[in-house]
Amino acid sequence: MSQVPFDPLLDLLVTNGVLDEDQIAVLREEQRNSAGKTFRQLVLDGGYVEEDDLLSMMAAYQGCDVMDLGAATLDTDVVNAIPSSIARMYNVLCVASDDTSVTLATSDLVDPRVADEVSFSLTKEVRFVMAKEEDVSSRISQYYGDESSSVADMLAGLGEGLTADEGVSADPNDVASLEGAANNNAIIRFVNLVLYQGVVDRASDIHVEPFENDFKIRYRVDGALYEMKAPDVSMAPAIISRIKIMSGLNIAERRIPQDGRIAITVAGRPVDLRVSCLPTAHGESVVMRILDRGAVSLDLENVGLPEDVYEQITMDIEKPNGIIVVTGPTGSGKTTTLYSILRRINQVDTKLLTAEEPVEYDMEGIVQVPINYETGNTFPKVLRAFLRQDPDVMMIGEIRDLETAEIAIQAALTGHLVFSTLHTNDAAGAVMRFVDMNVAPYMVASTLEGVLGQRLLRTCCKECKEGYQPDAETLDRISLTADEIGGRPFYFGKGCKTCNGTGYKGRKGIFEYLRISNPIRELINNRAPTLIIREKARELGMRTMREDGVRAILDGYTTVDEVLRYT
């Protein structure tokens, strides 16, 4: 079953004398650096308690029994008493069933809200027994088959079946009709499965889009959009209303944009979804940004910075004051890089404040403030308040206008280290972006310490990538010669089941880091154009993103087409 928030399990272990305060502090630090490992996994991996003893404690806490699921003989009809979508979503297995109730084996503490949701979905009373995590997962795979193919099949089948279910269609202008359809069991299962599939595929976003005669559900995986088979367009109001209910939005309001949040646990992993609803000509378009701690390592060593860039930036983030900016388009990993930097410098003797829209990851020890323009909580207003909070380090989600830029510069001039992002094509372009905001060049030159430009490129699928010798035309496209590559092969992915036929699986960052040295400051003061600043930086040793992309090609990570597409 889904793991409850951190404190109940922690309290249980403290109450049973398994952990003391020093051990808790060590585990907290391990969890921050574990790329999404649950507290339960860390306790078991660290040998603080045996799994059998932990299950006994949790069973006593829940008032249920422990079951040896690995040795149990299960009836297939009993297992199938719950849909595979629920089994996979909540990591549970049905071990007993009758007309009024089901008994589910789970390996985690039961969140009462999720228990109520499962009970509502099944229209039966739900009881639980505790079992080993490995036994629950292996039995789910045994009875429900391969995850990747079966989930897609379930989505397609359930989507096609929605049109036939009574009570699923809804009148978009009738709130009661929308509520009824959104709470239909088939709609609940379908939406849960859509979210589950997005997390399993490590998608960054899920797009739910109604058109005049069509309804599309698409996942963005590794920067590219992939469409799944969606139900009939008549089901769109019910599905969108279900998402709005889950994210706490007003289903009766369809005239203005709305933003919400869904906190779910998928197979024991906590996942946040940021939900954006936008009114369109044919209904509401919904985009859900998936923030999965298990898929992102907020550790500067794991961002993928080249060694020379890593050494330079780790020196600059230790400076007492100044501005360091990360640039790139939406979805280039700027926020992940900034969070990794903040984690690196987050110490007891340092006060860190962030202003974000929205707060994407909760970080212990950092004061994070969400920006909300509807309530007047704007970047300038929050930043002015920050200066009265005695900070050492400030992070601004994005510098968008002159007022925000001026406050950031004022903070840097008064002894604060400021981090932020800008939407520019490269590192050198950030300088002119400040000037375009009407910031005085001498102010930029005196406060800016470094600019990190970055992109995310799709990497070749390891299962199907093949090497080849590039021809002269290919080498000319990336300004290389045959002598420079020294006979090293280039790679591409043929396409296979692992990468859904795309030839790509996963992404890798490419970077350029502009250190603001005295020669660069002089050019900024003289209002030199971006091209001159870039060329001077190259003379001083900066490697451009194109050059870093070529390095990724030669190392066999990505393709020529990917590098040319993004640089």
Coordinates of C-alpha atoms in Angstrom, one line a residue:
M1 CA 0.0 0.0 0.0
S2 CA 1.2 3.6 -0.4
Q3 CA 3.6 4.8 2.2
V4 CA 2.2 7.4 4.6
P5 CA 4.0 10.7 5.1
F6 CA 7.4 10.5 6.9
D7 CA 6.3 11.1 10.5
P8 CA 4.0 8.1 11.3
L9 CA 6.7 5.6 10.4
L10 CA 9.3 7.6 12.2
D11 CA 7.2 7.9 15.3
L12 CA 6.5 4.1 15.2
L13 CA 10.3 3.4 15.0
V14 CA 11.1 5.8 17.8
T15 CA 8.3 4.4 20.0
N16 CA 9.6 0.9 19.5
G17 CA 13.2 2.0 20.4
V18 CA 14.6 1.3 16.9
L19 CA 15.9 4.8 16.4
D20 CA 17.3 7.7 18.5
E21 CA 17.7 11.4 17.6
D22 CA 21.3 10.9 16.2
Q23 CA 20.2 8.1 14.0
I24 CA 17.2 10.1 12.8
A25 CA 19.5 13.0 11.8
V26 CA 21.8 10.6 9.8
L27 CA 18.8 9.0 8.0
R28 CA 17.4 12.5 7.2
E29 CA 20.7 13.4 5.5
E30 CA 20.8 10.0 3.7
Q31 CA 17.2 10.6 2.4
R32 CA 18.1 14.0 1.1
N33 CA 20.9 12.4 -1.0
S34 CA 19.2 9.2 -2.0
A35 CA 17.3 10.4 -5.1
G36 CA 13.9 9.4 -3.8
K37 CA 14.5 6.4 -1.6
T38 CA 11.7 6.0 1.0
F39 CA 12.5 6.2 4.7
R40 CA 11.4 2.6 5.0
Q41 CA 14.0 1.5 2.5
L42 CA 16.8 3.4 4.2
V43 CA 15.9 1.9 7.6
L44 CA 16.0 -1.6 6.2
D45 CA 19.1 -1.0 4.0
G46 CA 21.0 0.5 7.0
G47 CA 20.3 -2.6 9.1
Y48 CA 18.4 -0.6 11.8
V49 CA 15.7 -3.3 11.9
E50 CA 14.9 -6.6 10.2
E51 CA 12.0 -6.6 7.7
D52 CA 10.1 -9.2 9.7
D53 CA 10.3 -7.1 12.9
L54 CA 9.3 -4.0 11.0
L55 CA 6.2 -5.8 9.6
S56 CA 5.3 -6.9 13.1
M57 CA 5.5 -3.3 14.4
M58 CA 3.4 -2.0 11.5
A59 CA 0.8 -4.8 11.9
A60 CA 0.4 -4.0 15.6
Y61 CA 0.1 -0.3 14.7
Q62 CA -2.5 -1.0 12.0
G63 CA -4.3 -3.6 14.1
C64 CA -3.9 -6.3 11.5
D65 CA -1.9 -9.6 10.9
V66 CA 1.3 -10.4 9.1
M67 CA 1.1 -12.8 6.1
D68 CA 3.8 -14.9 4.5
L69 CA 2.7 -14.0 1.0
G70 CA 5.7 -15.7 -0.6
A71 CA 4.6 -19.2 0.6
A72 CA 0.8 -18.6 0.2
T73 CA -1.3 -20.3 -2.5
L74 CA -3.7 -17.8 -4.0
D75 CA -6.8 -18.3 -6.0
T76 CA -6.7 -16.4 -9.3
D77 CA -10.4 -15.4 -9.0
V78 CA -9.6 -13.9 -5.6
V79 CA -6.6 -11.9 -6.9
N80 CA -8.7 -10.6 -9.8
A81 CA -11.3 -9.3 -7.3
I82 CA -9.5 -5.9 -7.7
P83 CA -8.5 -4.4 -11.0
S84 CA -4.9 -4.5 -11.9
S85 CA -4.9 -0.7 -12.1
I86 CA -5.6 -0.5 -8.3
A87 CA -3.0 -3.3 -7.6
R88 CA -0.3 -1.5 -9.5
M89 CA -1.2 2.0 -8.4
Y90 CA -1.2 1.3 -4.7
N91 CA 1.1 -1.8 -4.7
V92 CA -1.5 -4.1 -3.1
L93 CA -2.6 -7.7 -3.8
C94 CA -6.0 -9.1 -3.0
V95 CA -5.7 -12.3 -0.8
A96 CA -9.3 -12.8 0.3
S97 CA -12.7 -11.6 -1.0
D98 CA -16.4 -12.0 -0.4
D99 CA -19.5 -10.1 -1.4
T100 CA -19.0 -7.2 1.0
S101 CA -15.2 -7.0 1.6
V102 CA -11.7 -7.6 0.3
T103 CA -8.4 -8.2 2.2
L104 CA -5.4 -6.6 0.6
A105 CA -1.7 -7.5 1.3
T106 CA 0.5 -4.4 1.6
S107 CA 4.0 -3.7 2.7
D108 CA 3.6 -0.2 4.0
L109 CA 1.6 1.7 6.5
V110 CA -1.9 2.5 5.2
D111 CA -2.8 6.1 4.5
P112 CA -6.5 6.4 5.6
R113 CA -7.3 8.6 2.7
V114 CA -6.1 6.1 0.2
A115 CA -7.9 3.3 2.0
D116 CA -11.1 5.3 1.7
E117 CA -10.4 5.9 -2.0
V118 CA -9.8 2.2 -2.7
S119 CA -13.0 1.2 -0.7
F120 CA -15.0 3.8 -2.6
S121 CA -13.6 2.5 -6.0
L122 CA -14.3 -1.2 -5.1
T123 CA -17.6 -0.4 -3.3
K124 CA -16.5 -2.9 -0.6
E125 CA -15.1 -2.8 2.9
V126 CA -11.3 -3.0 2.7
R127 CA -9.1 -4.9 5.3
F128 CA -5.3 -5.2 5.2
V129 CA -2.6 -7.7 6.1
M130 CA 1.2 -6.9 6.1
A131 CA 3.6 -8.7 3.8
K132 CA 7.1 -8.3 2.6
E133 CA 7.6 -5.7 -0.1
E134 CA 9.4 -8.1 -2.5
D135 CA 6.6 -10.6 -2.1
V136 CA 3.9 -8.1 -2.9
S137 CA 5.7 -6.7 -6.0
S138 CA 6.6 -10.2 -7.4
R139 CA 3.1 -11.5 -6.9
I140 CA 1.6 -8.5 -8.7
S141 CA 4.0 -9.2 -11.6
Q142 CA 3.1 -12.9 -11.5
Y143 CA -0.7 -12.4 -11.7
Y144 CA -0.9 -9.2 -13.8
G145 CA 1.9 -9.8 -16.2
D146 CA 4.6 -7.5 -17.6
E147 CA 4.1 -4.0 -16.4
S148 CA 5.0 -1.9 -19.4
S149 CA 2.8 -3.7 -21.9
S150 CA -0.1 -4.5 -19.6
V151 CA -0.6 -0.9 -18.4
A152 CA -0.8 0.3 -21.9
D153 CA -3.3 -2.4 -22.8
M154 CA -5.4 -1.7 -19.7
L155 CA -5.5 2.0 -20.6
A156 CA -6.5 1.3 -24.1
G157 CA -9.2 -1.2 -23.1
L158 CA -10.5 0.9 -20.3
G159 CA -10.6 3.9 -22.5
E160 CA -12.6 2.1 -25.2
G161 CA -15.0 0.8 -22.6
L162 CA -15.8 4.2 -21.1
T163 CA -18.2 5.0 -23.8
A164 CA -20.4 2.1 -22.8
D165 CA -20.5 2.7 -19.1
E166 CA -23.7 4.3 -17.8
G167 CA -23.2 7.5 -15.8
V168 CA -19.9 8.3 -17.5
S169 CA -21.1 11.0 -19.9
A170 CA -21.7 14.4 -18.4
D171 CA -23.3 17.7 -19.4
P172 CA -20.5 20.3 -19.2
N173 CA -23.0 22.9 -18.1
D174 CA -24.5 20.9 -15.2
V175 CA -22.2 20.8 -12.1
A176 CA -24.2 17.9 -10.6
S177 CA -23.8 15.9 -13.8
L178 CA -20.1 16.6 -13.8
E179 CA -19.6 15.6 -10.2
G180 CA -21.5 12.4 -10.7
A181 CA -19.5 11.4 -13.8
A182 CA -16.2 12.4 -12.2
N183 CA -17.0 10.0 -9.3
N184 CA -17.9 7.1 -11.6
N185 CA -15.7 4.1 -10.8
A186 CA -14.6 3.7 -14.4
I187 CA -13.5 7.3 -14.6
I188 CA -11.6 7.1 -11.3
R189 CA -9.8 3.9 -12.5
F190 CA -9.0 5.5 -15.9
V191 CA -7.5 8.7 -14.4
N192 CA -5.5 6.8 -11.8
L193 CA -4.1 4.6 -14.5
V194 CA -3.2 7.6 -16.7
L195 CA -1.3 9.1 -13.8
Y196 CA 0.4 5.7 -13.0
Q197 CA 1.4 5.3 -16.6
G198 CA 3.0 8.8 -16.6
V199 CA 5.0 8.0 -13.5
V200 CA 6.1 4.5 -14.8
D201 CA 7.2 6.0 -18.2
R202 CA 9.1 8.8 -16.3
A203 CA 7.1 11.4 -18.2
S204 CA 7.7 15.1 -17.2
D205 CA 4.2 16.2 -18.2
I206 CA 0.8 14.7 -19.1
H207 CA -1.4 16.7 -21.5
V208 CA -5.2 16.2 -21.6
E209 CA -6.6 18.1 -24.6
P210 CA -10.2 18.2 -25.9
F211 CA -10.8 19.2 -29.5
E212 CA -14.0 19.6 -31.5
N213 CA -14.1 16.0 -32.8
D214 CA -11.2 14.4 -30.9
F215 CA -9.8 13.9 -27.4
K216 CA -6.0 13.5 -26.9
I217 CA -4.0 12.3 -24.0
R218 CA -0.2 12.8 -24.5
Y219 CA 2.9 12.2 -22.4
R220 CA 6.1 14.1 -22.7
V221 CA 9.0 11.7 -22.2
D222 CA 12.6 12.8 -22.7
G223 CA 11.3 16.1 -24.2
A224 CA 9.2 14.5 -26.9
L225 CA 5.4 14.0 -26.9
Y226 CA 3.8 10.6 -27.3
E227 CA 0.1 10.0 -27.8
M228 CA -1.9 7.2 -26.1
K229 CA -5.2 5.9 -27.2
A230 CA -7.8 8.1 -25.5
P231 CA -11.6 7.5 -25.0
D232 CA -14.3 9.2 -27.0
V233 CA -14.4 13.0 -26.9
S234 CA -17.7 12.8 -25.0
M235 CA -15.8 11.5 -22.0
A236 CA -13.5 14.6 -21.8
P237 CA -15.7 16.6 -19.4
A238 CA -15.9 13.7 -16.9
I239 CA -12.1 13.0 -17.1
I240 CA -11.1 16.6 -16.8
S241 CA -13.6 17.1 -13.9
R242 CA -12.0 14.1 -12.1
I243 CA -8.6 15.7 -12.4
K244 CA -9.9 19.0 -11.1
I245 CA -11.5 17.4 -8.1
M246 CA -8.3 15.6 -7.3
S247 CA -6.3 18.9 -7.5
G248 CA -8.8 20.9 -5.4
L249 CA -10.0 23.0 -8.3
N250 CA -13.5 24.4 -8.9
I251 CA -15.2 22.2 -11.5
A252 CA -18.0 24.8 -12.0
E253 CA -15.5 27.4 -13.2
R254 CA -14.5 26.9 -16.8
R255 CA -14.0 30.5 -17.9
I256 CA -10.6 31.3 -16.4
P257 CA -7.3 29.4 -15.9
Q258 CA -6.8 27.5 -12.7
D259 CA -3.8 26.0 -11.0
G260 CA -3.8 23.1 -8.5
R261 CA -1.7 20.3 -7.1
I262 CA -2.2 16.6 -6.7
A263 CA -0.1 14.6 -4.1
I264 CA -0.3 10.9 -4.8
T265 CA 1.8 7.8 -3.9
V266 CA 2.5 5.4 -6.8
A267 CA 3.8 2.0 -5.8
G268 CA 5.3 3.4 -2.6
R269 CA 6.8 6.5 -4.2
P270 CA 5.5 10.0 -3.3
V271 CA 4.8 12.0 -6.4
D272 CA 3.5 15.6 -6.8
L273 CA 1.7 16.8 -9.8
R274 CA 1.3 20.5 -10.6
V275 CA -2.0 20.9 -12.5
S276 CA -2.8 23.8 -14.9
C277 CA -6.3 24.1 -16.5
L278 CA -6.7 26.4 -19.5
P279 CA -10.1 27.2 -21.1
T280 CA -10.2 26.6 -24.8
A281 CA -12.7 26.7 -27.6
H282 CA -13.7 23.1 -27.0
G283 CA -13.4 22.6 -23.2
E284 CA -10.5 22.8 -20.8
S285 CA -6.9 21.8 -21.7
V286 CA -5.1 20.3 -18.7
V287 CA -1.4 19.9 -18.3
M288 CA 0.0 18.0 -15.3
R289 CA 3.7 18.5 -14.5
I290 CA 5.0 15.3 -12.7
L291 CA 7.5 16.0 -9.9
D292 CA 8.8 12.5 -9.0
R293 CA 11.6 12.6 -6.3
G294 CA 12.5 9.0 -7.4
A295 CA 13.3 10.2 -10.9
V296 CA 15.4 13.2 -10.0
S297 CA 18.7 13.3 -8.0
L298 CA 19.0 16.7 -6.4
D299 CA 22.8 16.3 -6.1
L300 CA 25.2 18.6 -7.9
E301 CA 27.5 15.7 -8.6
N302 CA 24.7 14.0 -10.5
V303 CA 23.6 16.9 -12.7
G304 CA 26.1 15.9 -15.4
L305 CA 28.3 19.0 -15.3
P306 CA 31.6 18.6 -17.2
E307 CA 34.5 18.4 -14.7
D308 CA 35.9 21.8 -15.6
V309 CA 32.4 23.5 -15.3
Y310 CA 31.8 21.6 -12.0
E311 CA 35.0 22.9 -10.5
Q312 CA 34.3 26.5 -11.6
I313 CA 30.7 26.6 -10.4
T314 CA 31.5 24.9 -7.0
M315 CA 34.0 27.7 -6.4
D316 CA 31.6 30.5 -7.4
I317 CA 28.7 29.2 -5.2
E318 CA 30.9 29.6 -2.2
K319 CA 31.3 33.3 -2.7
P320 CA 29.7 35.6 -0.1
N321 CA 27.8 37.8 -2.5
G322 CA 26.9 38.3 -6.2
I323 CA 24.4 36.9 -8.7
I324 CA 24.7 33.5 -10.4
V325 CA 22.2 32.8 -13.2
V326 CA 21.1 29.6 -14.9
T327 CA 19.7 30.0 -18.4
G328 CA 17.9 27.9 -20.9
P329 CA 14.4 27.3 -22.3
T330 CA 11.5 25.7 -20.4
G331 CA 12.2 22.1 -19.6
S332 CA 16.0 22.4 -19.8
G333 CA 16.6 21.4 -16.2
K334 CA 17.3 24.9 -14.8
T335 CA 15.3 24.4 -11.6
T336 CA 16.9 21.0 -10.9
T337 CA 20.3 22.5 -11.2
L338 CA 19.4 25.3 -8.9
Y339 CA 18.0 22.9 -6.3
S340 CA 21.1 20.9 -6.5
I341 CA 23.2 24.0 -5.9
L342 CA 21.0 25.0 -2.9
R343 CA 21.3 21.5 -1.4
R344 CA 25.1 21.7 -1.8
I345 CA 25.4 25.0 0.2
N346 CA 22.5 24.2 2.6
Q347 CA 24.3 24.3 6.0
V348 CA 23.1 25.0 9.6
D349 CA 25.0 28.3 9.6
T350 CA 23.5 29.6 6.3
K351 CA 20.0 31.1 6.0
L352 CA 18.5 30.3 2.6
L353 CA 15.3 31.8 1.2
T354 CA 13.6 31.0 -2.1
A355 CA 10.8 32.7 -4.1
E356 CA 9.2 30.2 -6.6
E357 CA 6.3 29.9 -8.9
P358 CA 5.4 27.2 -7.8
V359 CA 7.5 25.5 -5.2
E360 CA 8.5 22.4 -7.0
Y361 CA 10.4 20.4 -4.3
D362 CA 10.2 20.8 -0.6
M363 CA 13.7 21.0 0.8
E364 CA 14.4 20.7 4.6
G365 CA 16.3 23.7 6.1
I366 CA 15.3 26.1 3.3
V367 CA 12.5 28.7 3.7
Q368 CA 10.5 28.4 0.4
V369 CA 7.8 31.0 -0.5
P370 CA 5.3 30.4 -3.3
I371 CA 4.5 33.3 -5.6
N372 CA 0.8 34.0 -6.1
Y373 CA -0.1 36.9 -8.2
E374 CA -3.8 36.6 -7.4
T375 CA -3.2 37.4 -3.8
G376 CA -0.6 40.0 -4.6
N377 CA 2.3 37.9 -3.5
T378 CA 4.6 38.9 -6.4
F379 CA 8.3 38.4 -6.8
P380 CA 9.2 42.1 -6.0
K381 CA 7.0 42.1 -2.9
V382 CA 8.4 38.8 -1.6
L383 CA 12.0 39.8 -2.3
R384 CA 11.6 43.1 -0.4
A385 CA 10.4 41.0 2.5
F386 CA 13.3 38.7 2.1
L387 CA 15.8 41.5 2.8
R388 CA 14.2 42.0 6.2
Q389 CA 14.5 38.2 7.0
D390 CA 18.4 38.4 7.4
P391 CA 19.2 35.9 4.6
D392 CA 22.6 34.7 3.4
V393 CA 21.4 33.2 0.2
M394 CA 18.4 34.0 -1.9
M395 CA 16.9 32.0 -4.9
I396 CA 14.5 33.8 -7.3
G397 CA 12.6 31.4 -9.5
E398 CA 12.9 33.8 -12.5
I399 CA 14.0 37.3 -13.1
R400 CA 11.3 38.7 -15.4
D401 CA 11.3 42.4 -15.1
L402 CA 13.3 45.5 -14.1
E403 CA 11.8 45.7 -10.6
T404 CA 12.8 42.1 -9.8
A405 CA 16.2 42.5 -11.4
E406 CA 16.9 45.7 -9.4
I407 CA 16.0 44.1 -6.1
A408 CA 18.3 41.1 -6.9
I409 CA 21.1 43.4 -7.7
Q410 CA 20.5 45.5 -4.6
A411 CA 20.6 42.2 -2.5
A412 CA 23.9 41.2 -4.2
L413 CA 25.4 44.7 -3.5
T414 CA 24.4 44.4 0.2
G415 CA 26.2 41.1 0.8
H416 CA 23.8 38.4 -0.3
L417 CA 24.4 35.6 -2.8
V418 CA 21.5 35.4 -5.3
F419 CA 20.6 32.6 -7.6
S420 CA 18.0 32.9 -10.4
T421 CA 17.0 31.8 -13.9
L422 CA 16.6 33.6 -17.2
H423 CA 15.1 32.5 -20.5
T424 CA 17.9 33.1 -23.0
N425 CA 19.5 31.0 -25.7
D426 CA 23.0 30.9 -24.2
A427 CA 25.1 32.1 -21.3
A428 CA 26.4 35.3 -23.0
G429 CA 22.8 36.3 -23.9
A430 CA 21.9 36.7 -20.2
V431 CA 24.0 39.8 -20.0
M432 CA 22.1 41.6 -22.7
R433 CA 18.8 40.3 -21.2
F434 CA 19.6 42.4 -18.1
V435 CA 20.4 45.4 -20.2
D436 CA 17.2 44.9 -22.2
M437 CA 15.3 45.2 -18.9
N438 CA 17.0 48.6 -18.5
V439 CA 19.4 47.6 -15.8
A440 CA 22.5 49.8 -15.9
P441 CA 25.4 47.9 -17.4
Y442 CA 27.7 48.9 -14.6
M443 CA 25.3 47.3 -12.1
V444 CA 25.3 44.1 -14.1
A445 CA 29.1 44.1 -14.3
S446 CA 29.6 44.7 -10.6
T447 CA 27.2 42.0 -9.3
L448 CA 27.1 39.2 -11.9
E449 CA 29.5 36.3 -11.0
G450 CA 28.6 33.6 -13.4
V451 CA 26.0 32.4 -16.0
L452 CA 25.4 28.6 -16.6
G453 CA 23.7 27.8 -19.9
Q454 CA 22.2 24.4 -20.4
R455 CA 20.1 22.1 -22.5
L456 CA 18.8 18.5 -22.2
L457 CA 19.5 16.2 -25.1
R458 CA 17.9 12.8 -25.6
T459 CA 20.5 10.0 -25.3
C460 CA 20.8 6.9 -27.5
C461 CA 18.9 3.9 -26.3
K462 CA 21.5 1.5 -24.8
E463 CA 19.5 -1.5 -26.0
C464 CA 19.5 -0.7 -29.7
K465 CA 22.2 1.8 -30.4
E466 CA 24.6 1.1 -33.2
G467 CA 27.9 2.7 -34.3
Y468 CA 28.7 4.1 -37.7
Q469 CA 31.4 6.0 -39.4
P470 CA 30.2 9.6 -40.2
D471 CA 30.6 10.9 -43.7
A472 CA 32.1 14.2 -44.7
E473 CA 28.7 15.9 -44.8
T474 CA 27.8 14.8 -41.3
L475 CA 31.1 16.0 -40.0
D476 CA 30.7 19.4 -41.8
R477 CA 27.4 20.0 -40.0
I478 CA 29.1 20.0 -36.6
S479 CA 32.3 21.6 -37.9
L480 CA 34.6 18.6 -37.4
T481 CA 37.1 16.9 -39.6
A482 CA 37.9 13.2 -40.0
D483 CA 41.3 13.8 -38.4
E484 CA 39.7 15.4 -35.3
I485 CA 37.5 12.4 -34.5
G486 CA 40.4 10.0 -34.9
G487 CA 38.3 7.1 -36.3
R488 CA 35.8 7.1 -33.3
P489 CA 32.3 6.0 -34.3
F490 CA 29.2 8.0 -34.0
Y491 CA 26.0 6.3 -32.7
F492 CA 22.3 6.2 -33.3
G493 CA 19.4 4.2 -32.0
K494 CA 17.6 1.8 -34.4
G495 CA 14.5 1.7 -32.3
C496 CA 13.2 -1.1 -30.1
K497 CA 10.6 -2.0 -27.5
T498 CA 12.6 -0.4 -24.7
C499 CA 12.6 3.0 -26.3
N500 CA 9.2 2.7 -28.0
G501 CA 10.8 2.7 -31.4
T502 CA 12.3 6.2 -31.0
G503 CA 16.0 5.2 -30.7
Y504 CA 16.3 7.4 -27.6
K505 CA 16.0 6.6 -23.9
G506 CA 16.7 9.2 -21.1
R507 CA 18.3 12.6 -21.4
K508 CA 21.7 14.2 -20.7
G509 CA 22.6 17.8 -20.1
I510 CA 25.0 19.9 -22.1
F511 CA 26.4 23.1 -20.5
E512 CA 28.4 26.2 -21.0
Y513 CA 29.6 28.3 -18.1
L514 CA 30.5 32.0 -18.5
R515 CA 32.6 33.2 -15.6
I516 CA 32.4 37.0 -15.2
S517 CA 36.1 37.9 -15.2
N518 CA 37.5 41.4 -15.4
P519 CA 37.8 41.4 -19.2
I520 CA 34.1 40.3 -19.4
R521 CA 33.1 43.0 -16.9
E522 CA 34.9 45.6 -19.1
L523 CA 32.9 44.5 -22.1
I524 CA 29.6 44.6 -20.2
N525 CA 30.4 48.2 -19.0
N526 CA 31.0 49.1 -22.7
R527 CA 27.7 47.6 -23.8
A528 CA 29.4 45.0 -26.0
P529 CA 27.0 42.8 -28.0
T530 CA 26.4 39.2 -27.1
L531 CA 28.6 37.9 -29.9
I532 CA 31.6 39.9 -28.7
I533 CA 31.1 38.7 -25.1
R534 CA 30.8 35.1 -26.3
E535 CA 33.9 35.2 -28.4
K536 CA 35.9 36.8 -25.6
A537 CA 34.7 34.1 -23.2
R538 CA 35.8 31.4 -25.6
E539 CA 39.3 33.1 -25.8
L540 CA 39.4 32.9 -22.0
G541 CA 38.5 29.1 -22.0
M542 CA 34.7 28.8 -22.1
R543 CA 33.4 25.8 -24.0
T544 CA 30.1 26.5 -25.8
M545 CA 27.1 24.3 -25.6
R546 CA 27.6 23.3 -29.3
E547 CA 31.2 22.2 -28.4
D548 CA 29.9 20.3 -25.3
G549 CA 27.3 18.7 -27.5
V550 CA 30.0 17.5 -29.9
R551 CA 31.8 16.0 -26.9
A552 CA 28.6 14.1 -26.0
I553 CA 28.5 12.8 -29.6
L554 CA 32.1 11.6 -29.5
D555 CA 31.5 9.9 -26.2
G556 CA 28.6 8.0 -27.7
Y557 CA 25.8 9.5 -25.6
T558 CA 23.7 11.3 -28.3
T559 CA 23.2 11.9 -32.0
V560 CA 24.3 14.6 -34.4
D561 CA 20.6 15.5 -35.0
E562 CA 20.0 16.1 -31.3
V563 CA 22.9 18.4 -30.9
L564 CA 22.0 20.4 -34.0
R565 CA 18.4 20.6 -32.8
Y566 CA 19.2 22.2 -29.5
T567 CA 22.4 24.3 -30.1

